[in-house]
Each structure stands twice: as C-alpha cells, then as structure tokens.
Coordinates of C-alpha atoms and ligand atoms in Angstrom, one line a residue:
M558 CA 10.0 16.7 73.9
A559 CA 7.4 15.1 76.2
S560 CA 3.8 15.1 75.1
I561 CA 0.3 14.4 76.3
S562 CA -2.4 12.4 74.4
I563 CA -5.7 14.1 74.0
P564 CA -8.0 12.5 71.5
I565 CA -8.5 14.5 68.2
P566 CA -12.1 15.7 68.0
L567 CA -13.8 14.8 64.8
R568 CA -15.0 17.7 62.7
D569 CA -17.7 17.3 60.1
R570 CA -15.7 18.7 57.3
A571 CA -15.8 18.9 53.5
K572 CA -12.7 17.1 52.7
S573 CA -11.3 18.1 49.3
G574 CA -11.7 20.2 46.3
V575 CA -13.0 23.7 46.1
L576 CA -15.7 23.1 48.7
G577 CA -12.9 21.9 51.0
W578 CA -11.5 25.5 50.8
L579 CA -14.8 27.3 50.8
A580 CA -16.2 25.5 53.9
T581 CA -13.0 25.1 55.8
V582 CA -12.5 26.2 59.4
D583 CA -8.9 24.9 59.6
H584 CA -6.7 27.8 60.7
K585 CA -4.0 26.7 58.2
K586 CA -6.2 26.8 55.2
I587 CA -7.7 30.1 56.3
G588 CA -4.2 31.4 56.7
I589 CA -3.2 30.3 53.2
M590 CA -6.4 32.0 51.8
Y591 CA -5.4 35.2 53.6
M592 CA -1.9 35.0 52.2
V593 CA -3.1 34.4 48.6
M594 CA -5.7 37.1 48.9
S595 CA -3.2 39.7 50.4
F596 CA -0.5 38.9 47.8
S597 CA -3.0 39.4 45.0
F598 CA -4.0 42.8 46.5
F599 CA -0.2 43.6 46.8
I600 CA 0.2 43.0 43.0
A601 CA -2.9 45.2 42.3
A602 CA -1.6 48.1 44.6
G603 CA 1.9 47.6 43.1
V604 CA 0.5 48.1 39.6
M605 CA -1.1 51.3 40.8
A606 CA 2.2 52.4 42.3
L607 CA 3.9 51.9 38.9
L608 CA 1.3 54.0 37.2
I609 CA 1.8 56.7 39.9
R610 CA 5.6 56.6 39.3
L611 CA 5.2 56.6 35.5
Q612 CA 3.1 59.8 35.8
L613 CA 5.8 61.4 37.9
A614 CA 8.8 60.2 36.0
A615 CA 9.2 63.6 34.2
P616 CA 7.5 67.0 34.4
N617 CA 4.2 67.5 32.7
M618 CA 3.6 63.8 31.9
Q619 CA 0.1 62.8 30.9
V620 CA -0.1 59.1 31.6
V621 CA -3.2 59.6 33.7
D622 CA -5.3 62.7 34.3
P623 CA -5.3 64.5 37.7
N624 CA -8.5 63.0 38.9
T625 CA -7.4 59.4 38.1
Y626 CA -4.1 60.2 39.8
N627 CA -5.9 61.1 43.0
Q628 CA -7.9 57.9 42.8
L629 CA -4.8 55.9 42.2
F630 CA -2.8 57.1 45.2
T631 CA -6.0 56.8 47.4
M632 CA -6.5 53.2 46.4
H633 CA -2.7 52.4 46.4
G634 CA -2.4 53.5 50.0
S635 CA -5.7 52.0 51.2
V636 CA -5.1 48.6 49.5
M637 CA -1.4 48.3 50.7
I638 CA -2.4 49.0 54.3
F639 CA -5.8 47.5 54.7
L640 CA -5.8 44.7 52.2
F641 CA -2.2 43.6 51.9
T642 CA 0.1 44.3 54.9
I643 CA -2.4 43.9 57.8
P644 CA -4.2 40.8 56.5
M645 CA -1.0 39.2 55.3
L646 CA 0.8 39.5 58.7
V647 CA -2.2 39.1 61.0
G648 CA -4.6 37.0 59.0
G649 CA -2.0 35.0 57.0
F650 CA 1.0 34.3 59.2
G651 CA -0.9 34.9 62.5
N652 CA -3.5 32.3 61.6
Y653 CA -1.2 29.7 60.2
F654 CA 1.5 29.9 62.8
V655 CA 0.2 31.1 66.2
P656 CA -1.7 27.7 66.9
L657 CA 1.3 25.7 65.6
M658 CA 3.8 27.7 67.7
I659 CA 1.8 27.4 70.9
G660 CA 1.1 23.7 70.4
A661 CA -2.6 24.0 69.7
R662 CA -4.8 22.2 67.2
D663 CA -6.6 25.2 66.0
V664 CA -7.7 28.7 67.1
A665 CA -10.2 29.2 69.9
F666 CA -13.1 30.0 67.5
P667 CA -12.5 28.4 64.2
R668 CA -15.9 29.4 62.6
L669 CA -15.5 33.0 63.7
N670 CA -12.0 32.8 62.1
A671 CA -13.5 31.7 58.8
F672 CA -16.1 34.5 59.1
S673 CA -13.3 37.1 59.6
F674 CA -11.7 35.9 56.4
W675 CA -14.8 36.0 54.2
I676 CA -15.8 39.4 55.4
T677 CA -12.3 40.7 54.7
L678 CA -12.3 39.2 51.2
G679 CA -15.8 40.5 50.6
A680 CA -14.9 44.0 51.7
G681 CA -11.8 44.0 49.5
L682 CA -13.7 42.9 46.5
V683 CA -16.3 45.5 47.0
M684 CA -13.6 48.2 47.2
L685 CA -11.7 46.9 44.2
I686 CA -14.7 46.1 42.0
G687 CA -16.0 49.6 42.8
F688 CA -12.7 51.0 41.7
V689 CA -12.6 49.0 38.4
F690 CA -16.1 50.1 37.5
G691 CA -15.3 53.7 38.2
A692 CA -16.9 54.2 41.7
R693 CA -13.7 55.6 43.1
S694 CA -12.8 57.5 46.2
D695 CA -10.1 60.2 45.8
A696 CA -9.8 61.6 49.3
A697 CA -6.6 59.8 50.0
W698 CA -6.2 56.8 52.4
T699 CA -6.7 59.3 55.3
A700 CA -10.1 60.4 54.0
Y701 CA -9.7 63.8 55.7
V702 CA -12.8 65.9 56.0
P703 CA -13.8 68.2 54.3
Y704 CA -12.4 66.3 51.2
S705 CA -14.4 63.2 52.1
T706 CA -17.7 65.1 52.8
K707 CA -20.6 65.2 50.4
S708 CA -19.7 68.6 49.1
F709 CA -16.2 67.7 48.0
S710 CA -16.7 63.9 47.2
P711 CA -20.3 63.7 46.0
T712 CA -20.0 60.3 44.3
I713 CA -20.8 56.8 45.5
G714 CA -17.1 55.9 45.3
M715 CA -16.5 57.5 48.7
D716 CA -19.4 55.6 50.3
I717 CA -18.1 52.4 48.9
W718 CA -14.7 53.1 50.3
L719 CA -16.1 53.9 53.7
I720 CA -18.3 50.8 53.9
G721 CA -15.4 48.7 52.7
V722 CA -13.2 49.9 55.5
I723 CA -16.0 49.5 58.1
L724 CA -16.3 45.8 57.0
L725 CA -12.6 45.3 57.1
G726 CA -12.6 46.7 60.7
I727 CA -15.2 44.2 61.7
G728 CA -13.2 41.4 60.3
S729 CA -10.0 42.4 62.0
T730 CA -11.7 43.1 65.4
L731 CA -13.2 39.6 65.4
G732 CA -9.8 38.2 64.4
A733 CA -8.2 40.0 67.3
V734 CA -10.6 38.5 69.8
N735 CA -9.8 35.1 68.4
F736 CA -6.1 35.5 68.7
L737 CA -6.2 36.9 72.2
V738 CA -8.4 34.0 73.5
T739 CA -6.3 31.5 71.6
V740 CA -3.0 32.7 73.1
Y741 CA -4.4 33.1 76.5
S742 CA -6.1 29.8 76.9
M743 CA -4.7 27.3 74.4
R744 CA -1.0 27.2 75.0
A745 CA 0.7 23.8 75.4
P746 CA 1.4 22.7 79.0
G747 CA 4.6 24.3 80.3
M748 CA 4.4 27.4 77.9
T749 CA 4.7 30.1 80.6
A750 CA 4.9 33.7 79.7
W751 CA 8.7 33.8 79.1
R752 CA 8.5 30.6 76.9
I753 CA 5.9 32.1 74.5
P754 CA 7.6 32.5 71.1
M755 CA 8.5 36.0 70.0
F756 CA 6.1 36.0 67.0
V757 CA 3.2 34.9 69.3
W758 CA 4.0 37.7 71.8
A759 CA 4.0 40.1 68.9
M760 CA 0.7 38.8 67.6
A761 CA -1.0 38.9 71.0
T762 CA 0.2 42.5 71.4
T763 CA -1.0 43.4 67.9
A764 CA -4.4 41.8 68.6
G765 CA -4.7 43.9 71.7
M766 CA -4.0 47.0 69.7
V767 CA -6.5 46.1 67.0
L768 CA -9.1 45.5 69.7
L769 CA -8.5 49.0 71.3
A770 CA -7.9 51.0 68.1
T771 CA -10.3 49.7 65.4
P772 CA -13.6 50.6 67.1
V773 CA -12.6 54.3 67.2
L774 CA -12.0 54.3 63.4
T775 CA -15.2 52.3 62.8
A776 CA -17.1 54.9 64.8
A777 CA -15.6 57.7 62.8
L778 CA -16.4 56.0 59.5
F779 CA -20.0 55.4 60.6
M780 CA -20.3 59.1 61.6
L781 CA -19.0 60.2 58.2
V782 CA -21.4 57.8 56.4
A783 CA -24.2 59.4 58.4
D784 CA -23.0 62.9 57.6
R785 CA -22.9 62.1 53.9
N786 CA -26.2 60.3 53.7
F787 CA -28.4 61.2 56.6
N788 CA -27.7 64.9 57.1
T789 CA -26.0 64.5 60.5
Q790 CA -23.2 67.1 61.2
F791 CA -20.5 65.3 63.1
F792 CA -17.7 66.6 61.0
T793 CA -19.0 69.7 59.3
A794 CA -18.4 73.3 60.5
N795 CA -15.2 73.5 62.4
R796 CA -14.9 69.8 63.4
V797 CA -12.0 69.1 61.0
Q798 CA -9.8 68.2 63.9
L799 CA -12.3 65.7 65.3
W800 CA -11.9 63.5 62.2
Q801 CA -8.1 63.7 62.4
H802 CA -8.1 62.7 66.1
M803 CA -10.4 59.8 65.5
F804 CA -8.6 58.7 62.3
W805 CA -5.1 58.9 63.8
F806 CA -6.2 57.3 67.1
Y807 CA -6.5 54.2 64.9
S808 CA -4.0 54.8 62.2
H809 CA -1.0 55.6 64.2
P810 CA -1.4 52.3 66.2
A811 CA -2.0 50.7 62.8
V812 CA 1.7 51.4 62.0
Y813 CA 2.6 49.2 64.9
I814 CA -0.1 46.7 63.9
M815 CA 1.9 46.4 60.7
I816 CA 5.4 46.4 62.2
L817 CA 5.1 44.4 65.4
P818 CA 4.3 41.1 63.6
A819 CA 7.2 41.8 61.3
M820 CA 9.4 42.4 64.3
G821 CA 8.2 39.1 65.7
I822 CA 9.2 37.3 62.5
V823 CA 12.7 38.9 62.6
S824 CA 13.0 37.9 66.3
E825 CA 12.2 34.3 65.3
I826 CA 14.5 34.1 62.2
I827 CA 17.7 35.8 63.5
P828 CA 18.4 33.4 66.4
V829 CA 17.8 30.3 64.2
F830 CA 20.1 31.6 61.4
S831 CA 22.8 32.8 63.9
R832 CA 22.7 29.6 65.8
K833 CA 22.4 31.5 69.1
P834 CA 19.6 32.2 71.5
L835 CA 17.9 35.5 71.2
F836 CA 19.9 38.1 73.1
G837 CA 17.9 39.7 75.9
L838 CA 14.7 37.7 75.4
R839 CA 12.9 39.4 78.3
A840 CA 13.9 42.9 77.1
V841 CA 12.5 42.0 73.6
V842 CA 9.2 40.9 75.1
I843 CA 8.9 44.0 77.4
S844 CA 9.8 46.3 74.5
T845 CA 7.1 44.6 72.4
V846 CA 4.4 45.2 75.0
L847 CA 5.7 48.8 75.6
I848 CA 5.6 49.6 71.9
G849 CA 2.0 48.3 72.0
L850 CA 1.1 50.6 74.8
L851 CA 3.0 53.7 73.8
G852 CA 1.6 53.3 70.3
F853 CA -1.6 54.8 71.7
T854 CA 0.1 58.0 73.0
T855 CA 1.6 59.5 69.9
W856 CA -1.2 60.1 67.4
V857 CA -1.2 63.9 67.5
H858 CA 2.3 64.0 65.8
H859 CA 0.3 63.8 62.5
M860 CA -1.5 67.0 63.4
F861 CA 1.4 69.5 64.1
V862 CA 0.0 71.8 61.4
S863 CA -3.7 71.3 62.3
G864 CA -3.9 74.1 64.9
V865 CA -3.7 71.9 68.0
D866 CA -2.8 73.7 71.3
P867 CA 1.0 74.0 71.3
A868 CA 1.3 72.6 74.9
I869 CA -0.5 69.4 73.7
E870 CA 1.7 69.3 70.6
R871 CA 4.8 69.3 72.8
F872 CA 3.5 66.4 74.9
F873 CA 3.1 64.4 71.7
M874 CA 6.5 65.4 70.5
F875 CA 7.9 63.9 73.7
T876 CA 5.9 60.7 73.6
T877 CA 6.8 60.1 69.9
M878 CA 10.5 60.4 70.8
V879 CA 10.0 58.0 73.8
I880 CA 8.7 55.2 71.6
A881 CA 12.1 55.1 69.9
V882 CA 13.5 53.7 73.1
P883 CA 11.9 50.3 73.1
T884 CA 12.3 50.1 69.4
G885 CA 16.0 50.8 69.8
V886 CA 16.3 48.1 72.5
K887 CA 15.0 45.6 70.0
V888 CA 17.4 46.7 67.3
F889 CA 20.3 46.3 69.7
N890 CA 19.1 42.9 70.7
W891 CA 18.9 41.7 67.1
L892 CA 22.4 43.0 66.4
A893 CA 23.7 41.4 69.6
T894 CA 22.2 38.1 68.5
L895 CA 23.8 38.3 65.1
W896 CA 27.1 39.4 66.7
G897 CA 29.5 36.5 66.8
G898 CA 26.9 34.0 65.6
S899 CA 27.7 31.5 62.9
L900 CA 25.5 33.1 60.3
N901 CA 23.6 31.0 57.8
L902 CA 23.2 33.7 55.1
K903 CA 20.2 32.2 53.3
T904 CA 17.4 34.3 52.0
P905 CA 15.3 34.5 55.2
L906 CA 18.2 36.0 57.1
L907 CA 19.1 38.3 54.2
M908 CA 15.5 39.6 54.3
C909 CA 15.9 40.2 58.0
I910 CA 19.1 42.2 57.5
G911 CA 17.3 44.2 54.8
F912 CA 14.6 44.8 57.3
L913 CA 17.1 46.1 59.9
A914 CA 19.0 48.3 57.5
T915 CA 16.0 50.0 56.0
F916 CA 13.7 50.1 59.1
V917 CA 16.4 51.9 61.1
I918 CA 16.5 54.6 58.4
G919 CA 12.7 55.0 58.6
G920 CA 12.9 55.1 62.4
I921 CA 15.4 57.9 62.3
S922 CA 13.4 60.0 59.9
G923 CA 10.5 59.3 62.2
V924 CA 12.2 60.7 65.2
M925 CA 13.3 63.7 63.1
Q926 CA 9.7 64.4 62.2
A927 CA 8.7 64.1 65.9
S928 CA 10.4 67.4 66.3
I929 CA 7.6 70.0 65.8
P930 CA 9.7 72.7 63.9
L931 CA 11.1 70.1 61.5
D932 CA 7.8 68.5 61.0
Q933 CA 6.2 71.8 60.1
Y934 CA 8.8 72.2 57.4
V935 CA 8.5 68.8 55.8
H936 CA 4.8 68.2 56.5
N937 CA 3.0 66.9 53.4
S938 CA 6.2 66.7 51.4
Y939 CA 7.9 63.8 49.7
F940 CA 10.1 63.5 52.9
V941 CA 7.0 62.0 54.5
V942 CA 6.4 59.6 51.6
A943 CA 10.1 58.5 51.9
H944 CA 9.8 58.1 55.7
F945 CA 6.7 55.9 55.7
H946 CA 7.8 53.7 52.8
Y947 CA 11.1 53.0 54.7
V948 CA 8.9 51.9 57.6
L949 CA 6.2 50.1 55.8
F950 CA 8.1 48.6 52.8
G951 CA 11.6 48.5 54.4
G952 CA 10.0 47.2 57.6
S953 CA 6.8 45.3 57.0
V954 CA 7.4 44.1 53.4
F955 CA 10.9 42.8 54.0
G956 CA 9.5 41.1 57.1
I957 CA 6.7 39.5 55.0
F958 CA 9.2 38.2 52.5
A959 CA 11.5 37.0 55.3
A960 CA 8.5 35.0 56.6
L961 CA 7.6 33.6 53.2
Y962 CA 11.1 32.3 52.7
Y963 CA 11.4 31.0 56.3
W964 CA 7.9 29.4 56.6
G965 CA 7.2 28.7 53.0
P966 CA 8.9 25.3 53.3
K967 CA 6.7 24.5 56.3
I968 CA 3.5 25.5 54.4
T969 CA 4.3 23.8 51.1
G970 CA 6.7 21.0 52.1
R971 CA 9.2 22.3 49.5
M972 CA 12.3 24.5 49.5
F973 CA 12.6 27.7 47.5
D974 CA 15.4 28.0 45.0
E975 CA 18.1 29.8 47.0
K976 CA 19.7 31.4 44.0
L977 CA 16.5 33.0 42.8
G978 CA 15.8 34.0 46.4
K979 CA 19.1 35.9 46.6
W980 CA 18.4 37.6 43.3
H981 CA 15.0 38.6 44.6
F982 CA 16.6 40.0 47.8
W983 CA 19.4 42.0 46.2
L984 CA 17.3 43.5 43.4
M985 CA 14.5 44.4 45.8
M986 CA 17.0 45.9 48.3
I987 CA 18.6 48.0 45.6
G988 CA 15.3 48.9 43.9
F989 CA 13.8 49.9 47.1
N990 CA 16.5 52.3 48.1
V991 CA 16.8 53.7 44.5
T992 CA 13.0 54.4 44.6
F993 CA 12.6 55.9 48.0
F994 CA 16.0 57.4 49.1
P995 CA 15.8 60.3 46.5
M996 CA 12.3 61.1 47.9
H997 CA 13.9 62.5 51.1
F998 CA 15.7 65.1 49.0
L999 CA 12.7 65.8 46.8
G1000 CA 10.8 66.5 50.0
L1001 CA 13.5 68.8 51.4
Q1002 CA 13.5 70.6 48.0
G1003 CA 9.8 71.3 48.5
M1004 CA 8.1 68.7 46.4
P1005 CA 4.6 68.2 48.0
R1006 CA 3.1 64.7 48.1
R1007 CA -0.2 64.0 46.3
I1008 CA 0.5 66.2 43.2
A1009 CA -0.3 64.8 39.8
T1010 CA 2.4 66.6 38.0
Y1011 CA 5.0 69.4 38.3
D1012 CA 6.6 72.0 36.1
P1013 CA 10.3 71.7 35.0
G1014 CA 13.0 73.8 36.5
R1015 CA 12.4 73.1 40.2
G1016 CA 15.3 70.7 40.5
W1017 CA 12.9 67.7 40.9
E1018 CA 13.6 66.0 37.5
L1019 CA 16.5 63.8 38.3
G1020 CA 15.2 62.5 41.7
N1021 CA 11.8 61.6 40.1
L1022 CA 13.3 59.8 37.2
V1023 CA 15.6 57.8 39.4
S1024 CA 12.7 57.0 41.7
T1025 CA 10.6 55.7 38.8
L1026 CA 13.4 53.5 37.5
G1027 CA 13.8 52.0 41.0
A1028 CA 10.1 51.2 41.2
F1029 CA 10.4 49.1 38.1
L1030 CA 13.4 47.3 39.6
I1031 CA 11.2 46.5 42.6
A1032 CA 8.5 45.1 40.3
F1033 CA 11.1 43.0 38.5
S1034 CA 12.4 41.6 41.8
V1035 CA 8.8 40.7 42.8
L1036 CA 8.4 38.9 39.5
I1037 CA 11.5 36.8 40.4
F1038 CA 9.7 35.9 43.6
I1039 CA 6.6 34.8 41.8
I1040 CA 8.7 32.6 39.4
N1041 CA 10.3 31.1 42.5
A1042 CA 7.0 30.4 44.1
L1043 CA 5.6 28.8 40.9
K1044 CA 8.7 26.6 40.8
L1045 CA 8.1 25.4 44.4
R1046 CA 6.3 22.3 43.3
H1047 CA 9.5 21.0 41.8
G1048 CA 11.6 22.2 44.7
E1049 CA 13.6 20.0 47.0
R1050 CA 11.6 18.3 49.8
A1051 CA 11.8 20.4 53.0
G1052 CA 11.4 17.7 55.7
D1053 CA 10.0 18.6 59.1
D1054 CA 12.7 21.0 60.1
P1055 CA 14.9 22.3 57.3
W1056 CA 16.5 25.2 59.3
E1057 CA 16.9 23.5 62.7
G1058 CA 14.3 25.8 64.2
N1059 CA 13.5 26.4 67.8
T1060 CA 9.8 26.5 67.9
L1061 CA 7.0 23.9 67.9
E1062 CA 5.9 24.3 64.2
W1063 CA 9.1 22.5 63.2
S1064 CA 8.2 19.4 65.2
V1065 CA 5.3 18.4 62.8
A1066 CA 5.3 17.4 59.2
S1067 CA 5.6 19.9 56.3
P1068 CA 2.8 20.7 55.5
P1069 CA 1.3 19.9 58.9
P1070 CA -1.6 17.5 59.2
E1071 CA -5.1 19.0 59.8
Y1072 CA -5.0 18.4 63.5
N1073 CA -1.4 19.8 63.8
F1074 CA -0.2 17.7 66.7
L1075 CA -1.0 14.0 67.2
E1076 CA -0.1 14.4 70.8
I1077 CA 0.0 17.8 72.6
P1078 CA 3.6 18.6 73.3
T1079 CA 4.8 19.9 76.7
V1080 CA 7.3 22.7 76.8
E1081 CA 10.3 23.2 79.1
S1082 CA 12.1 26.2 77.7
D1083 CA 11.7 29.0 75.2
R1084 CA 13.3 26.7 72.6
P1085 CA 11.5 23.4 72.8
L1086 CA 12.9 22.0 69.5
F1087 CA 16.5 23.0 70.4
D1088 CA 16.0 21.0 73.7
A1089 CA 14.7 18.0 71.7
R1090 CA 17.7 18.1 69.4
M1091 CA 20.1 18.3 72.3
R1092 CA 18.5 15.2 73.8
T1093 CA 18.7 13.2 70.7
P1094 CA 22.2 11.8 70.3
H1095 CA 23.8 12.7 66.9
I1096 CA 24.4 9.7 64.7
Ligands
LIG2144 C1 5.8 48.6 45.4 C2 6.5 49.7 45.6 C3 5.9 51.0 46.0 C4 6.0 52.2 45.3 C5 6.7 52.4 44.0 C6 5.2 53.2 45.9 C7 5.0 54.5 45.5 C8 4.3 55.5 46.2 C9 4.2 56.9 45.8 C10 5.0 57.5 44.7 C11 3.3 57.5 46.6 C12 3.0 59.0 46.7 C13 1.8 59.4 45.9 C14 1.6 60.8 46.0 O1 1.7 61.3 47.2 O2 1.2 61.5 45.0 C15 2.8 56.5 47.5 C16 1.9 56.7 48.5 C17 1.6 55.8 49.5 N1 2.0 54.5 49.6 FE1 3.3 53.6 48.3 N2 4.6 52.6 47.1 C18 5.0 51.3 47.1 C19 4.7 50.4 48.1 C20 3.9 50.7 49.2 C21 3.7 49.8 50.3 C22 4.3 48.4 50.5 C23 2.9 50.5 51.2 C24 2.3 50.0 52.5 C25 2.5 48.9 53.1 C26 2.6 51.7 50.7 C27 1.8 52.7 51.2 C28 1.5 53.9 50.8 C29 0.6 54.9 51.4 C30 -0.2 54.7 52.7 C31 0.6 56.0 50.6 C32 -0.1 57.4 50.8 C33 -1.3 57.5 50.0 C34 -2.0 58.8 50.2 O3 -1.3 59.8 50.2 O4 -3.2 58.7 50.5 N3 3.2 51.9 49.5 N4 3.4 55.2 47.2
LIG2145 CU1 2.1 58.2 63.6

C-alpha cells in the first residue's frame, strides 16, 4: 500500500486518566464512550423487558401494576431505540471506524463530536434518572396525542421524556453533519466512490437520513411541549393525525437508521469470512442509497387505521412494498458472496448468518403488513411486536454483536474466547426465536400489544409462557457475552489484522495509535489490504 507523509498536528490534550476521557476529542475514545454508554442502556432496557415478560408470563399476574407496566414498555422501547441501537451503531461504531476505514486521522469536527456525545449522555441520564425517581412517561415510545397531552399525561414525566428526546435529536443531528463532512472531504487519496467501504457508505446514507428526518421530529416534540406548557393548540382538537404524520416521518426512517449501519457491518464481515469479494458491490451501494431515499416515502403505513384518505393509503402500500426490492437485492448479494466461499465459521460470521435468517423473517412480515387489509387485521396486536423485534433485534442487535466480535480485537488488541462466543450466539439465536416467534400467533389470535395482563381461556397462555422463558434465555446469553468481554484482558493478542481483513483499519496497530495513520495511505481498489497482502510475497 502506497502512502503519503503529512505531519501529525499536535493537539493540546489531557493525556491520561479520567480527565483524558472527559476532555477527549479523539474519535476512537468518543466511540468507546458511546459503546459503553449504549451497552449500559441496553442492559437497563433489557431488565425492563424481563419485567414486562414476567408480568405477561401467565394470566392475571401481579408483578407490576398496570401504570408501572405502561411506564415500563414506554421506557423499554424509547431506551432500546434512542439510547441503545442508534447511539451504538452511529455514535459507537460510526465514530470509531469511519475515520479509520477512509484513512483519516479523525472526524472533520472533533470538538463537535465530543459535544454530540455529552449531550446524548446527558439526555439519557435525564430520562433514566427521571424514570428511577418516578417522573415517568407512560404514553409509549410513540407518544401519540391525545395520550401525551396535558389532559391524559399531566405529570412532569412526559415533559422530561419530551425534553430528553429533543436533546437526543440535537446530538444526533450534529453527529450526522460531522459524518457527512468527514466522508465527503477526508477520504484517503484514491478512495473514489466505488472504493468507499460498505460500512462507510451505509453510515453516510444513515447520516443523510438523520439530517433530513430528525428536525421534523424535533419540531413535533417542541410543539407538544408548547401545547402542554404554553397553551398552544397544535395537536388538540382534531389534529391527532398531524402528530402521527410528523412522528412517523422521522420514525419510519429511524428503522433504516438502525438497520443500514447493521447491513453495512454484515457487508464488511461476509466477504472477509467467505474469502471472496462482495458479490455485486455496485448493486449493494445503489441499494443502500435507494433504501435511504425510499425510506422517506413509506411512513403512512403506520396509519392504516387512522382515517387517512384510502387513495393515499394505497400509494403508501405500494411504496412500502417497493422498498423490499433493494432490500432483497442486498440479501441475494450476501447469499451469493457466501455461496461457494471457504467459510470461516467464527462468531462474527455466525452473528451475520443470524442477522440474515431473522431479518428476512422480519422483512417478510413487514411486506405482509404493507397490505392494507392484512394490516387492519393485525394492527396493534402482538403480530406487530413480533415483526419489529425480528427487524430490530434479529437485524440491528445481531449486527451489533457481529461488529463487537469482528472489531472488538481491533479496539482492545485482544481476541474474544471463541467457545464462549459460539455459546453466546447459539443461545441468543434460540432464545430470540423462542421469545418472538410465538408472538406472531398470539397476535393472530387477537392478543393486543400494550396490555398489562389478560384473562385465562383465550388460548394465549402457552405462547406467553414460552415467550417469557425465551426472554430469560436471551438474558443468559448476554451474560455469557459480558463474561467474555470481561475475560478479554487475558485474551490472545490480536495483532494488526487477525481476520485478514480488506479495509484500512486492519493496517494499523490494535488498538490504533491516537493519530491512526503515521502516513496517509493511498487506495487503489475497494480492498486495499487485500491488495497489500497480494503484493507481499508469502514466506
Ligand atoms: C432483550 C430482549 C427483548 C425482549 C424480551 C423484549 C420484549 C418486548 C415486549 C414483550 C414488548 C411489548 C410490550 C407491550 O406491548 O405490552 C416490547 C415492546 C417494544 N420493544 Fe422490546 N424486547 C426486547 C428487545 C428489544 C430491542 C433490542 C428493541 C429495539 C432495538 C426493542 C424495542 C421495542 C419497542 C420499540 C417496543 C414498543 C414499545 C411501545 O409499545 O411503546 N425491544 N418489547
Ligand atoms: Cu414503518
């Protein structure tokens, strides 16, 4: 790999200790802080999920009272989405790896980057501390009016939730500006569009979506805060649909904000672990950007029972089905990459296969619900809960763990224990399906979502019991991951490039030095490290 010498600028930096973390503007340290923060929130929201599942394990349980139950699923959904999945993928992996993968020494605006992190952490703490001390919202993560108006949610908990999400939106919008500028202007010489790594393409598309979608949600949140506190009337009277339009204009794209980076991760890992180039690279890139654009055309599919004009509903039914096309293209490309490859079946690849198997199920139930008549039947039932967990857990969470096993050695310099990794994967895969597959049937049998308990004799007992057992199996598998992570310090040394990777992050030490690259590399293909290995004669 050729390279260019550019002097490393000196930064006045606090070198070590706690202050070194608090005052850091290094994208890698900020990335690690995002990861630790998000993972902690994942555990918190996971504990809430276990309480929810305990309460539903059998009819007429009294683990928590109905009010607490509402608060629990509201916070579970909000934390999983806003404080775990998005900050882990975008803030964590995006921050750590985008500069390394494009051959840059940092992001374009390092101080703004630190600001985005601290505002995100601050917002998260406000929401969680509010929750712990009893200032709780119970209007679900969707905060639909009129539930979220002063008449139905008079307490401060709702305001805290609203302000928390506004602050999170500011953090993620600033982060998006930073990523776009970084990818646009700081790529290594020679890194033309088709040579940009798949994860970076995914992150740039995601950043574009964040930039377009988040301001609409932020505006809606401000309007609701004003309605609640300053007697404005944006959402009162018959303006229920207005909230739903503004909310889903952000929150449908948010699904892709959570899935595109995970798809980027899978597109990085599968070629490396199949020892083949990515099949149809350009088709994958074009599909990524298309998903980003089409993601903005489908939001009304959440509103098929809200009284929208039927002609408009039909348009959105069509667009929702169309978005399955670029998604299908990607799935075929991943399968074609795996096909005939010499598979290295280590944990990162297993997690990707878990992603593929489960995400496809979520995608199919998604297309089913795009159909207006079917959606009107399953709307607000457990079928929906099954569907979006297949997408968000089966997709994003498997992608996140794939990334942790794949890039963990780069971040820490140590290898995970493969045996524990495999145990984690299989137990999580089984636990996940045991938890969420029965929910499809519960939904079809008429069990509504967001109910705190149910009477016996409706045929829902077995499905709920099985689902709760599965949830504890997931928790056990995550415990194995935590043990594996704690054991890392005694792990085998990773070296620079333990997987024989393709992209630039594997050309530097593990963990990388603060300046990333002593000399800026130049790039001649979409697999610069593969090229370098080909040039070095084997000994
Ligand atoms: C750790 C395993 C998990 C379990 C056992 C679990 C369980 C549940 C259950 C039972 C509900 C329905 C509550 C109800 O409608 O009464 C729910 C809702 C929800 N979950 Fe999960 N979940 C898990 C992980 C996740 C993940 C990883 C995400 C997102 C990345 C997520 C996002 C949501 C959302 C958005 C809701 C809707 C909340 C609402 O209705 O406002 N969950 N979860
Ligand atoms: Cu949607």
